[in-house]
Each structure stands twice: as C-alpha cells, then as structure tokens.
Tab-separated table of C-alpha atoms and ligand atoms in Angstrom:
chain	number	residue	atom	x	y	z
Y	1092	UNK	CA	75.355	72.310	58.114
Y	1093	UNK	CA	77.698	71.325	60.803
Y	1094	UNK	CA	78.905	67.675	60.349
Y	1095	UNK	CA	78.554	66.753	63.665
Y	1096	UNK	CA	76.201	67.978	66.165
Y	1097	UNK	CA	76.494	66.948	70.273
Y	1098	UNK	CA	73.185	68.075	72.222
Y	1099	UNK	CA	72.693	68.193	75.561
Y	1100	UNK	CA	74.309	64.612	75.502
Y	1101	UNK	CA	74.226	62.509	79.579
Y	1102	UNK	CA	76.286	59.510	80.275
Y	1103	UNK	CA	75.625	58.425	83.850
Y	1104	UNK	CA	77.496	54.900	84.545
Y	1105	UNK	CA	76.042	52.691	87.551
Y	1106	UNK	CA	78.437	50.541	89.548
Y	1107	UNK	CA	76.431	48.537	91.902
Y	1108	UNK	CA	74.448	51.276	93.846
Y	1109	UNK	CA	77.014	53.781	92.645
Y	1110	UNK	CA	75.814	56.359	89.865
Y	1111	UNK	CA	78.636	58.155	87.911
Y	1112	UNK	CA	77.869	61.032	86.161
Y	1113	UNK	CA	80.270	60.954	83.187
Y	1114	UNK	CA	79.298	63.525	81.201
Y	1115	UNK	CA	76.197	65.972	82.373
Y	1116	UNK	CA	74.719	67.971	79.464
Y	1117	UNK	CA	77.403	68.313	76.884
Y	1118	UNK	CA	76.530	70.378	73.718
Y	1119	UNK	CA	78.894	71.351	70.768
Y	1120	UNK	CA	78.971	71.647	67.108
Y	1121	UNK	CA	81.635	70.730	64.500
Y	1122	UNK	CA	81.803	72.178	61.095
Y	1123	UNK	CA	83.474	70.803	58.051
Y	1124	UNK	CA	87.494	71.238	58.082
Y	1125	UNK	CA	87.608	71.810	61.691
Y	1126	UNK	CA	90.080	70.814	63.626
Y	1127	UNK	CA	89.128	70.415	67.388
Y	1128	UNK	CA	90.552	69.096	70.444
Y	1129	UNK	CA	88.348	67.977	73.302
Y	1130	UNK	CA	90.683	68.873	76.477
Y	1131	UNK	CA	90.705	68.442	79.946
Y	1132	UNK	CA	92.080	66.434	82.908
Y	1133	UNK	CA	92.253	62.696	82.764
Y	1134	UNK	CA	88.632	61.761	84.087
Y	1135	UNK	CA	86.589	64.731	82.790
Y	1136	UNK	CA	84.651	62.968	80.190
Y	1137	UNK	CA	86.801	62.744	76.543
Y	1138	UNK	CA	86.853	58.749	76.158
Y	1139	UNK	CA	83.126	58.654	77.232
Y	1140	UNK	CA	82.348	61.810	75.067
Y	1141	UNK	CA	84.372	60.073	72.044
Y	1142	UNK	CA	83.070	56.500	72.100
Y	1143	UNK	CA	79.190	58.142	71.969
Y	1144	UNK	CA	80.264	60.379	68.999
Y	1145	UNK	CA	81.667	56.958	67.566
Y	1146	UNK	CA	78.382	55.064	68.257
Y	1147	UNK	CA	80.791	52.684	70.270
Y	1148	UNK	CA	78.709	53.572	73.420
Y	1149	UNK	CA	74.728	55.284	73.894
Y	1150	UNK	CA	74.189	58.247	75.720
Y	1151	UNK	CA	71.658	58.026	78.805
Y	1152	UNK	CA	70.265	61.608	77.521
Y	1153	UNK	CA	70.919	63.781	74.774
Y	1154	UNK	CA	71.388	62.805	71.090
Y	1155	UNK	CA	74.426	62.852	68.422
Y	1156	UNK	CA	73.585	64.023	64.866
Y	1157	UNK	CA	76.602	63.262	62.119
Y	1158	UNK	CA	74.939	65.432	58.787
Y	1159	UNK	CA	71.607	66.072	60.587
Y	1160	UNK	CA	71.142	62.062	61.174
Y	1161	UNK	CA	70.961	61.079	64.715
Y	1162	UNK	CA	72.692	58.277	65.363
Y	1163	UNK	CA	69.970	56.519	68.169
Y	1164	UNK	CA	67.008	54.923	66.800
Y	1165	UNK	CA	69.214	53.397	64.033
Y	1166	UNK	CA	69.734	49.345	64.151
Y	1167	UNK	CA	73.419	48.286	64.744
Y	1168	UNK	CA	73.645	47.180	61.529
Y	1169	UNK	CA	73.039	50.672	60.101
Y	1170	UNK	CA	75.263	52.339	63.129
Y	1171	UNK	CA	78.483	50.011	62.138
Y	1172	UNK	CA	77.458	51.421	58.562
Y	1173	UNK	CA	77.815	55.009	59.269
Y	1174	UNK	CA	80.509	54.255	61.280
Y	1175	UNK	CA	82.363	52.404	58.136
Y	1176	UNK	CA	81.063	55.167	55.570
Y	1177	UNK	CA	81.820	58.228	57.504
Y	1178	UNK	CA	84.106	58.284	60.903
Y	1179	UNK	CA	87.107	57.413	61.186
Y	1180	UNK	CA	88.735	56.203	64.499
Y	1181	UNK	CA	92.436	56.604	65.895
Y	1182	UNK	CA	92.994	54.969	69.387
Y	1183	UNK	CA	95.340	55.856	71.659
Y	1184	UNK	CA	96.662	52.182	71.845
Y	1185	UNK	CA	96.974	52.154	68.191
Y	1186	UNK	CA	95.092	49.164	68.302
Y	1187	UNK	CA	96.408	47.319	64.565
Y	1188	UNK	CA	96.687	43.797	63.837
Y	1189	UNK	CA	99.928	42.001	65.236
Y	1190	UNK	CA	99.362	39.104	62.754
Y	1191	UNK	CA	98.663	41.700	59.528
Y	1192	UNK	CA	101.121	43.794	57.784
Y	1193	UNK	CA	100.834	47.160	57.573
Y	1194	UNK	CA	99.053	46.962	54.042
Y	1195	UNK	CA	96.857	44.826	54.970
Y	1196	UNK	CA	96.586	46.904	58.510
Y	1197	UNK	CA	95.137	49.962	56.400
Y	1198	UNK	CA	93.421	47.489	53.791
Y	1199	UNK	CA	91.227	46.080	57.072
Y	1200	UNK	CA	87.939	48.663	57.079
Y	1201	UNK	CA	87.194	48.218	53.577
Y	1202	UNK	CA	87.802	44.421	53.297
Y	1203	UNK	CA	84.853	44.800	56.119
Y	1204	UNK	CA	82.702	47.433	53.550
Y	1205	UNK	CA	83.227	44.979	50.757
Y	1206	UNK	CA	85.411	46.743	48.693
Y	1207	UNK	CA	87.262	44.853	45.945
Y	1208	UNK	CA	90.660	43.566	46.353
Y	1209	UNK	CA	92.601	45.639	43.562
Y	1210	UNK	CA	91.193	48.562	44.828
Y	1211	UNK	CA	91.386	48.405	47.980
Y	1212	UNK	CA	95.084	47.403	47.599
Y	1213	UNK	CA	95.628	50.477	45.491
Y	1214	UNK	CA	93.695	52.835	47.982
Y	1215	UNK	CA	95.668	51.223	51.042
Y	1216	UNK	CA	98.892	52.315	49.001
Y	1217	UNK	CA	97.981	55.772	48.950
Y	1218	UNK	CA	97.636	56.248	52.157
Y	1219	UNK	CA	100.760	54.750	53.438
Y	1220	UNK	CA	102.317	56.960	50.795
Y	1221	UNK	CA	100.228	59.958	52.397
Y	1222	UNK	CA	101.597	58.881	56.247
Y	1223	UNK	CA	105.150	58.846	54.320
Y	1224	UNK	CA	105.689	54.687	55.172
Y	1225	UNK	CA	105.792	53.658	51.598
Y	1226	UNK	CA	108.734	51.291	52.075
Y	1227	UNK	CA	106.632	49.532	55.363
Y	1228	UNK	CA	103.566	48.143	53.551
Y	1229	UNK	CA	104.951	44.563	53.955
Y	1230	UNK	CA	106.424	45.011	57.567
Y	1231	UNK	CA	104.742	44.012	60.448
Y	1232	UNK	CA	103.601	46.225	63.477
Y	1233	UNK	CA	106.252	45.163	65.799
Y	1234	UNK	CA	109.061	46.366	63.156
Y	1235	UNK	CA	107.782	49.779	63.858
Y	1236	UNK	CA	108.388	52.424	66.018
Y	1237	UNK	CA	105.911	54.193	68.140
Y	1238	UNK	CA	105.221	57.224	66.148
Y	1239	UNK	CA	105.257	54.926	62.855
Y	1240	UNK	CA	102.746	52.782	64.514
Y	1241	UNK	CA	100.490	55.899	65.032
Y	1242	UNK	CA	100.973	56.892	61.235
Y	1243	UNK	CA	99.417	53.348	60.199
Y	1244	UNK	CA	96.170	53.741	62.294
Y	1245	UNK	CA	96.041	57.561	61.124
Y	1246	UNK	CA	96.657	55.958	56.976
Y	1247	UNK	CA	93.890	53.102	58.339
Y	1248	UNK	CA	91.518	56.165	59.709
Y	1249	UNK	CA	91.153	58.069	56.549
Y	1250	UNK	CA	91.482	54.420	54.239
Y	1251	UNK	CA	87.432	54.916	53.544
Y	1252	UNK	CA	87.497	58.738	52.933
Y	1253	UNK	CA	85.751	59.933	56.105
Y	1254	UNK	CA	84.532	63.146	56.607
Y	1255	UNK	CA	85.284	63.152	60.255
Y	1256	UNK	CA	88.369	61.604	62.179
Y	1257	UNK	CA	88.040	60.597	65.866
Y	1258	UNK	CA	90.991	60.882	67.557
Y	1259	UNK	CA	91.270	59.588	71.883
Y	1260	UNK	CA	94.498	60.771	72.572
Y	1261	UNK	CA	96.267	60.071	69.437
Y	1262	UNK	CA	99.724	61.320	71.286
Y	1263	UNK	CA	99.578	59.998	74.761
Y	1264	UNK	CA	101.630	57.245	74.064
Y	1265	UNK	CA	104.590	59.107	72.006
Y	1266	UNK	CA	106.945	61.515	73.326
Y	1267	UNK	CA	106.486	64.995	72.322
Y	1268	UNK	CA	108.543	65.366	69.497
Y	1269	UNK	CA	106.825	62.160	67.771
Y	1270	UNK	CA	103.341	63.675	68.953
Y	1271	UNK	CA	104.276	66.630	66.942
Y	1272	UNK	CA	104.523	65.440	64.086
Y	1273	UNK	CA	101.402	62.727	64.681
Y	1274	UNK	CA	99.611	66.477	64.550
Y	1275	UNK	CA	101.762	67.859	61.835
Y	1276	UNK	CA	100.650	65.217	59.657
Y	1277	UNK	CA	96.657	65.225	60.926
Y	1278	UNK	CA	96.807	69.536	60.353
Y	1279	UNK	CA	98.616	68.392	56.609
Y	1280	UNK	CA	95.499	65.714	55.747
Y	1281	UNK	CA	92.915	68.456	57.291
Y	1282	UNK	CA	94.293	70.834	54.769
Y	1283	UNK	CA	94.961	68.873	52.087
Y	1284	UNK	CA	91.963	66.839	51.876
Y	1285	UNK	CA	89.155	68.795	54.135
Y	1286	UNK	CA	89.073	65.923	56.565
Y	1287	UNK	CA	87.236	67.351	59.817
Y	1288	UNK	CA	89.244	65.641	63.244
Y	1289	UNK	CA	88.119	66.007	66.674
Y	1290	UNK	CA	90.974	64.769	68.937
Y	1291	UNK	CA	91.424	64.328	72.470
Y	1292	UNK	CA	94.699	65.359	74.796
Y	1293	UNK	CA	95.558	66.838	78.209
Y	1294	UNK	CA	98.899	68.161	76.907
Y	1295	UNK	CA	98.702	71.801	76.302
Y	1296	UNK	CA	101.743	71.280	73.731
Y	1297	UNK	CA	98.928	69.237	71.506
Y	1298	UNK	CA	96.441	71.309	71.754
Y	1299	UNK	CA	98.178	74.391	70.442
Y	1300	UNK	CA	97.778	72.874	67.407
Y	1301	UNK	CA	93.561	73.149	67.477
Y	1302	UNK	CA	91.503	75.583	65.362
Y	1303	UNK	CA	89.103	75.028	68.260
Y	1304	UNK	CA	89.025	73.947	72.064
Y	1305	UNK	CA	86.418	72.458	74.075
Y	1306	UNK	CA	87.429	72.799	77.442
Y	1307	UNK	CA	85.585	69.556	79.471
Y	1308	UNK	CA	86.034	69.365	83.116
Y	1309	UNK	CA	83.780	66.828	85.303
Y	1310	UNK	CA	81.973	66.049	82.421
Y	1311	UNK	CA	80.704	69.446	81.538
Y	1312	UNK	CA	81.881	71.871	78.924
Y	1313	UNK	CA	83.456	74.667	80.806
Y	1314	UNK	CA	84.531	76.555	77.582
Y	1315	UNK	CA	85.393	77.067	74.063
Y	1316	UNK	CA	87.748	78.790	72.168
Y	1317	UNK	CA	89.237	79.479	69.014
Y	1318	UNK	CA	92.522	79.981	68.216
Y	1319	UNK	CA	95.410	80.218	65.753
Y	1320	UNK	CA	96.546	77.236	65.487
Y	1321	UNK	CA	100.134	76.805	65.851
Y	1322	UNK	CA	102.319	76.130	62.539
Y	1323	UNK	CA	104.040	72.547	62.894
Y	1324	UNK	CA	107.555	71.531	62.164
Y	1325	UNK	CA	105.410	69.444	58.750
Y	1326	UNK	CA	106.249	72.965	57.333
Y	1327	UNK	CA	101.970	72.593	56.284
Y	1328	UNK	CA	100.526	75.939	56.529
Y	1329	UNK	CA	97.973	75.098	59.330
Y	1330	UNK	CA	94.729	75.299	57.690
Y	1331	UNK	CA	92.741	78.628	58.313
Y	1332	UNK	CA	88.918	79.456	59.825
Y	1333	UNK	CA	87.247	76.654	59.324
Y	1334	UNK	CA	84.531	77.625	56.734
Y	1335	UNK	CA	88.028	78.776	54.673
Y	1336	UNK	CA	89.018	77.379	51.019
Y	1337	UNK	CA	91.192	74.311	51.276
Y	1338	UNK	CA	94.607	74.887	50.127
Y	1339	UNK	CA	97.097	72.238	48.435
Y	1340	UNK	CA	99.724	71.669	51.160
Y	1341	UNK	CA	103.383	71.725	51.003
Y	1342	UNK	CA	104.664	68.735	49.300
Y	1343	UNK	CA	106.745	66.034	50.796
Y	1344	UNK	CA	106.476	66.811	54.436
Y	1345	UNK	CA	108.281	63.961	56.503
Y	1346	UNK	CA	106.339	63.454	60.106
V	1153	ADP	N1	82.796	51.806	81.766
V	1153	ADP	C1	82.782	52.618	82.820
V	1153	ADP	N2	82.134	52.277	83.958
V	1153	ADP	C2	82.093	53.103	85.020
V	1153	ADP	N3	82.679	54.315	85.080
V	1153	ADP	C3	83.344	54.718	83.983
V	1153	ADP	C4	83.440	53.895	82.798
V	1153	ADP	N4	84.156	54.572	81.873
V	1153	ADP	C5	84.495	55.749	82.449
V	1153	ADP	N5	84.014	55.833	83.711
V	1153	ADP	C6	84.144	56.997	84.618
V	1153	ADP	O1	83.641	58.122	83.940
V	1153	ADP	C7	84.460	59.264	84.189
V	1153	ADP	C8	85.005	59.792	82.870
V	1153	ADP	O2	85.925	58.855	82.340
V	1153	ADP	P1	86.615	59.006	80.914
V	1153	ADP	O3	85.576	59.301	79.909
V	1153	ADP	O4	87.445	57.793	80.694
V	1153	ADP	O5	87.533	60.294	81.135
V	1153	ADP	P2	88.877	60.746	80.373
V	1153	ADP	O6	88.915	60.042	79.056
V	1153	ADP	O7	88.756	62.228	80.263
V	1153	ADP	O8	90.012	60.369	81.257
V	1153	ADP	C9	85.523	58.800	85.167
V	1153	ADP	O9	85.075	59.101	86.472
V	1153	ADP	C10	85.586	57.324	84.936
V	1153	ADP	O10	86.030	56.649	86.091
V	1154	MG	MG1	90.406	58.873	78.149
C-alpha cells in the first residue's frame, strides 16, 4: 500500500474578488522508501502541494490519504497527531528555536508527544550522531553554519521515527556544495532506515538525486519520471527501486 496517496487534490486561493488556482487536480502516489522530488518553477504549486500533504493547509477538492487514512474529516486534534506520529517536516527556513540548543532543538516534537525525558534525551542523541553534529548538542543555532543548521531540522524531522519526511526546499538556502550533502545525508537515512522523503527544489542539480520526479507546472502535474538517482559525494550507495531491500549504508559518511 502506498504510504501516501494525493487524489485529484484543488487548492483555489481567493484574494478579494480574485480566485487563484493553486493547484488544479493533482494526483500522485508514494510508496515506502521512495525518494521523490516535487519540481517545478517557483509558483507552480510545491509549498501549497506540501503544506496539504502536511495537514498544515485543506484542499478545496480532492483528498490526501497517509496509509489509506484520509486526512479530512479528522478533528485537529487527531490531524496534529498524525502529523506528530508519522510526518516529518523540514522547512526551507530551517525554522529551530533561537533560544534552545540544538539538543533540545531535536528533543522539541516529542517533549510535545509526551515522551519521557531520559528517553527522549537519549533518542535526540542519536540523531545528532546520525546528522554527524555530535559535538553541537549544547550549541546554540546561531553558532552554526547554514548547512549545519539544515542537519538539525533534518536530526529534528526523523526525532519521532516517521515514515515519511516532508521536505519544501530543504536546499534553497545553502549553496550547492552544502545542498549536496543536505541530500547525501537524506539518500544515507532513506537507505539506512527506509524513511520515505518527498522534497521540493527548482534546481536540477537537487533533483538528480530523486528516485522519482513529479514535474508540477501551474499547479498541474505535467509529468513523472523515474530515474537513477545520482550517487552523492556521502559515498551512500543511493538506495535502489523503491519496493528494493534496504541495505546498511556506508559507515561514517561526513555531510
Ligand atoms: N496564502 C496564499 N494566498 C494567496 N495566494 C497564494 C497563497 N499561497 C500561495 N499562493 C499562490 O499560489 C501559487 C502557488 O504558490 P506556491 O505553492 O507558493 O508555489 P511554489 O512553492 O512552487 O513557489 C502562486 O501563484 C502563489 O502566488
Ligand atoms: Mg515554495
């Protein structure tokens, strides 16, 4: 069963006496393990698209399944649940807490799902040890670079072992060297640990690095393809058709 399931989804915006038609009948399915970019020219749809996969906005038509559930007709309450229990988000703003450290940074979603403090502690370490920022945990945001800054909301992403990552962008803010390795690290944890991502990008350099491609322009799909994904400079061998084995990765890749 796919994980996630878009069907015929609508987003029509109204400004005033305006009507903007975000996204007009958009339809796709995502397996487990896949790895798929949403591309197209800034404007064609992939925030909008995103945030209704995320539950962070309604569709005006259509419907999005995550394991055969749809996500309208829930409460909010049981939205922000799924949300917490199965997605995982990665902004292109990074969006982390100025005032936390970067422990405490990943730590954040499951202080929210109630998980107790030694163990969510222990899991936060992990995954700052997975992102390769072990010696950060106590720094703050701001003594970070860019691309660090990107590993901490990837390590905060997967902190509640989603099945699906959401990714808006993850590189646009990094130059392209940096947004390599953002990817390196995202094909290494889709490998390693069968996390499903769906990211977002206009830059053809990113999304070599796809299993799959949804081609969006004006808020339509106007393809998709598969593809070998290119190999990244993590040295992980990038992970293969989607419905394939998982694999332990190379260790001690440094993104
Ligand atoms: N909150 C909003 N209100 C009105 N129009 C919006 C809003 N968000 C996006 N749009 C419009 O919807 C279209 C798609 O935008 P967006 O999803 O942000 O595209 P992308 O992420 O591909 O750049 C654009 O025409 C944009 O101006
Ligand atoms: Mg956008």
């Amino acid at each position: 069963m796919p994980v996630l399931e878009v069907a015929d989804v609508h987003k029509t915006y109204t400004l005033g006496k305006t009507e903007i038609h975000a996204l007009k009948g958009v339809s796709f399915a995502v397996s487990p393990g896949d790895f798929l970019s949403i591309v197209g020219p800034s404007g064609c749809g992939k925030t909008t698209l995103l945030n209704i996969i995320g539950a962070i906005d309604q569709p005006t038509l259509g419907e999005v399944r995550i394991d055969g559930e749809p996500l309208s007709g829930l409460s909010d309450n049981d939205e922000a649940d799924m949300r917490l229990a199965r997605m995982g988000f990665i902004f292109q703003a990074f969006n982390l807490i100025p005032v936390l450290n970067i422990l405490e940074n990943v730590e954040f979603p499951l202080i929210l799902a109630g998980v107790k403090p030694r163990e969510r502690r222990e899991r936060a370490r992990e995954l700052i040890e997975a992102v390769d920022l072990t010696d950060y945990g106590t720094h703050k945001p701001d003594e970070l670079s860019g691309g660090q800054r990107q590993r901490v909301a990837i390590a905060r992403a997967l902190v509640n072992d989603p099945e699906l990552v959401i990714a808006d962008e993850p590189t646009a803010n990094l130059d392209s060297e940096t947004g390599g390795m953002i990817l390196a690290l995202m094909q290494r944890l889709n490998v390693e640990q069968r996390v499903s991502f769906i990211f977002s990008t206009h830059d053809p350099d990113i999304m070599r690095y796809a299993k799959r491609i949804v081609r969006l322009k004006d808020g339509l799909v106007a393809g998709v393809d598969e593809q070998e994904p290119a190999a990244t400079a993590d040295g992980a061998e990038p992970g293969g058709p989607a419905s394939g084995v998982g694999k332990p990765g190379s260790p001690g890749g440094r993104p």
